[in-house]
Amino acid sequence: MTTIRAVHARSLADPEAFWAEQAERIDWETRCERVLDYSRPPFARWFVGGRTNLCHNAVDRHLATRADQAALVWTSTEVDRQRSISYRELHGEVNRMAAILREFGVRKGDRVLIYMPMIPEAVFAMLACTRIGAIHSVVFGGFASISLAARLDDARPRVVISADAGSRAGKVVAYKPLLDEALARATHRPERVLLVDRGLAPVAMVPGRDEDYAGWRERVGAAAVPCEWLESNEPSYVLYTSGTTGKPKGVQRDTGGYAVALATSMELIFGAHAGDTMFTTSDIGWVVGHSYIVYGPLLAGMTTVMYEGTPVRPDGGILWRLAEQHRVNVMFSAPTAIRVLKKQDPAWLTRYDLSSLRTLFLAGEPLDEPTASWIQQGIGKPVVDNYWQTETGWPVIALQPGIERLPPKLGSPGVPVYGYDVRIVDERTGADCAAGQKGVVAIEGPLPPGCMSTVWGDDSRFVRTYWSNFPDRQRYSTFDWGVRDEDGYLFILGRTDDVINVAGHRLGTREIEESLASHPAVAEVAVVGVADALKGQVALAVCILRDAQLAGTDAAHRALEGELMRIVESQLGAVARPSRIVFVPALPKTRSGKLLRRAIQAIAEGRETGDLTTIEDPSTLDHLRQALGVAEAVPAASGAG
Ligand code: AMP
């Protein structure tokens, strides 16, 4: 029997042979001339000269063997509907959507922005784009007008696909007004907006721009749109993610490398095969949704369960009821969802027949030990934590049950995945850290297939941001702290930058700061992530007002806090709304004017601030403690015990 260690070693010793073998998992119209071109590091080009198509591999390829198998099973507890779509039907719907896009003049390389709730049409739209070689950019439905406008201006889509509304916890969330506001704000003007009308909210159609999906679907009929064969390195999609600047980065993905990487991961990491059913509880607006609701399971000929709803409606058993009902074999969720379930009656965990379920995978944020053991014992199934990022597109660190069942260590996502030369390095020298020594999680180039190929439209930002963080040589930085133990298991210790992770949603503190600073009362603001038992982290905003009297009374304070929260919600979306906003006369800064974010974070979490010899004005810390209503942390007695 092969081991994870052996597969990993082989993948690094001879990457070309390893990945050439994996490339057999997908169909190629033309085989590649070279497996890897790394002549221009850090830009890795995989399967050079090979021609393929993601939609062909995810849909058409399965028609010969599994046309009547369910490809997509959609369940909504928001609108109480279910729909099962076979591969044959999926093929039909994707062709129709592709035909509509063609009618709108969409050609290979054009961008299509998808701003949609969790409905099957969103999947049709993604697959229709890749079918015709258009580049999709899905924007999470929880984002609002400013986030959306920034992405519209960067991606410059020819067409936007959206819907009248989504629904969250039984509340209709109208998308169209947010989209209209974003379109008014953006400088780029898409030619058409295609709208799926679910009948949830009224829509004001703009003549000449807005088009009705149902009408067009009828009009194009049983269309057949051939797949556009793309060179392996041509882009399939752009997915925006938050970084340390206010401007989100467009993570650009290739075509052939992504298809091969996902198909390989389905078997080696997820231990899944054609005919299996996978249920991933993410959203298509995030990378987990792209890779493991849509492309991964479909490339592997599996059935994918798509869920519109929350883990606790109509009750705390819904996820397990769906797992039973659809005979789910592989489940993929996030630690936050499990922490939410911990507040529910534990009897829900054993009420349903989960005999089909082999493994529960969790990712997106740190998985704390109590949550991991609670769920593992509760459902009596192996729980596999896995660590990765929007940039990588698929897991970097994981136990890989498809290769070997390694014993888990609570608190660790596992060991490096094949293809990734993961290092823990000293941030100042770039030297490899010894076991037990904390450092930055870095990856030696070339990144394996399927990882981001560049920042959309900005190669130099790709090099500058990700590959220029260590003094000795070019290496990819994950911007996470980590440590390796003696057995080679890795532990993730939090971000090295100002990115925070709220309920598994990655947010840039700078974006939230910019939004708050747009309020005329705010002179200066700092946003930091603060530990939270449920969501992992929440955003705390510390503001200096132009006029302190604006929050002079309790009532004025509360009113202003509410107003500021609404600004963030309307500009960025509810996900980005700070959990708390406090007002102080000055922010803690160094003498050179650098904001001491970690000190703010430490105080808010009731920890010691550590060495603050460079602070300009120590009284700012007392003001902050006062505003937060926390006492000074007592230093731990050293050497006690
Ligand atoms: P995103 O790009 O939104 O998927 O966020 C990626 C970031 O989430 C990583 O850089 C980590 O900070 C965090 N993350 C993702 N998965 C894990 C995990 N299994 N354990 C710890 N942190 C994680």
Short mmCIF file of C-alpha atoms and ligand atoms in Angstrom, two decimals, residues 241 286-288 362-367 385-391 413 478-480 492 494-495 501 504-506, ligand 1:
data_model
loop_
_atom_site.label_atom_id
_atom_site.label_comp_id
_atom_site.label_asym_id
_atom_site.label_seq_id
_atom_site.Cartn_x
_atom_site.Cartn_y
_atom_site.Cartn_z
CA THR A 241 -10.27 37.78 -2.63
CA TRP A 286 -16.22 31.28 -2.47
CA VAL A 287 -13.42 29.09 -3.71
CA VAL A 288 -14.72 26.03 -1.86
CA LEU A 362 -13.82 20.85 7.20
CA ALA A 363 -11.89 23.87 5.90
CA GLY A 364 -11.71 27.62 5.57
CA GLU A 365 -10.67 28.60 9.07
CA PRO A 366 -8.89 27.07 12.04
CA LEU A 367 -10.64 24.01 13.42
CA ASP A 385 -9.47 19.25 8.48
CA ASN A 386 -7.84 20.71 5.39
CA TYR A 387 -6.00 23.94 4.87
CA TRP A 388 -5.93 25.97 1.67
CA GLN A 389 -6.74 29.36 0.17
CA THR A 390 -8.59 31.00 -2.67
CA GLU A 391 -5.20 31.33 -4.33
CA PRO A 413 -4.96 20.10 9.31
CA THR A 478 0.56 32.06 2.32
CA PHE A 479 0.55 34.90 4.88
CA ASP A 480 -0.19 32.37 7.59
CA ILE A 492 -1.76 26.95 11.46
CA GLY A 494 -3.19 32.73 12.25
CA ARG A 495 -2.52 35.30 9.55
CA ASN A 501 -11.56 35.33 8.86
CA GLY A 504 -14.85 31.23 7.29
CA HIS A 505 -15.33 34.38 5.19
CA ARG A 506 -12.08 36.08 4.37
P1 AMP B 1 -9.82 31.83 1.76
O1 AMP B 1 -8.90 32.30 0.70
O2 AMP B 1 -11.03 32.67 1.93
O3 AMP B 1 -10.16 30.37 1.58
O4 AMP B 1 -9.05 31.95 3.14
C1 AMP B 1 -7.81 31.32 3.29
C2 AMP B 1 -7.30 31.51 4.68
O5 AMP B 1 -8.20 30.89 5.62
C3 AMP B 1 -5.98 30.85 4.92
O6 AMP B 1 -4.90 31.65 4.50
C4 AMP B 1 -6.01 30.63 6.43
O7 AMP B 1 -5.71 31.81 7.11
C5 AMP B 1 -7.46 30.29 6.67
N1 AMP B 1 -7.69 28.82 6.62
C6 AMP B 1 -8.26 28.11 5.63
N2 AMP B 1 -8.36 26.81 5.96
C7 AMP B 1 -7.83 26.67 7.19
C8 AMP B 1 -7.62 25.55 8.08
N3 AMP B 1 -8.02 24.33 7.76
N4 AMP B 1 -7.01 25.82 9.26
C9 AMP B 1 -6.61 27.06 9.60
N5 AMP B 1 -6.79 28.14 8.81
C10 AMP B 1 -7.39 27.96 7.61
#
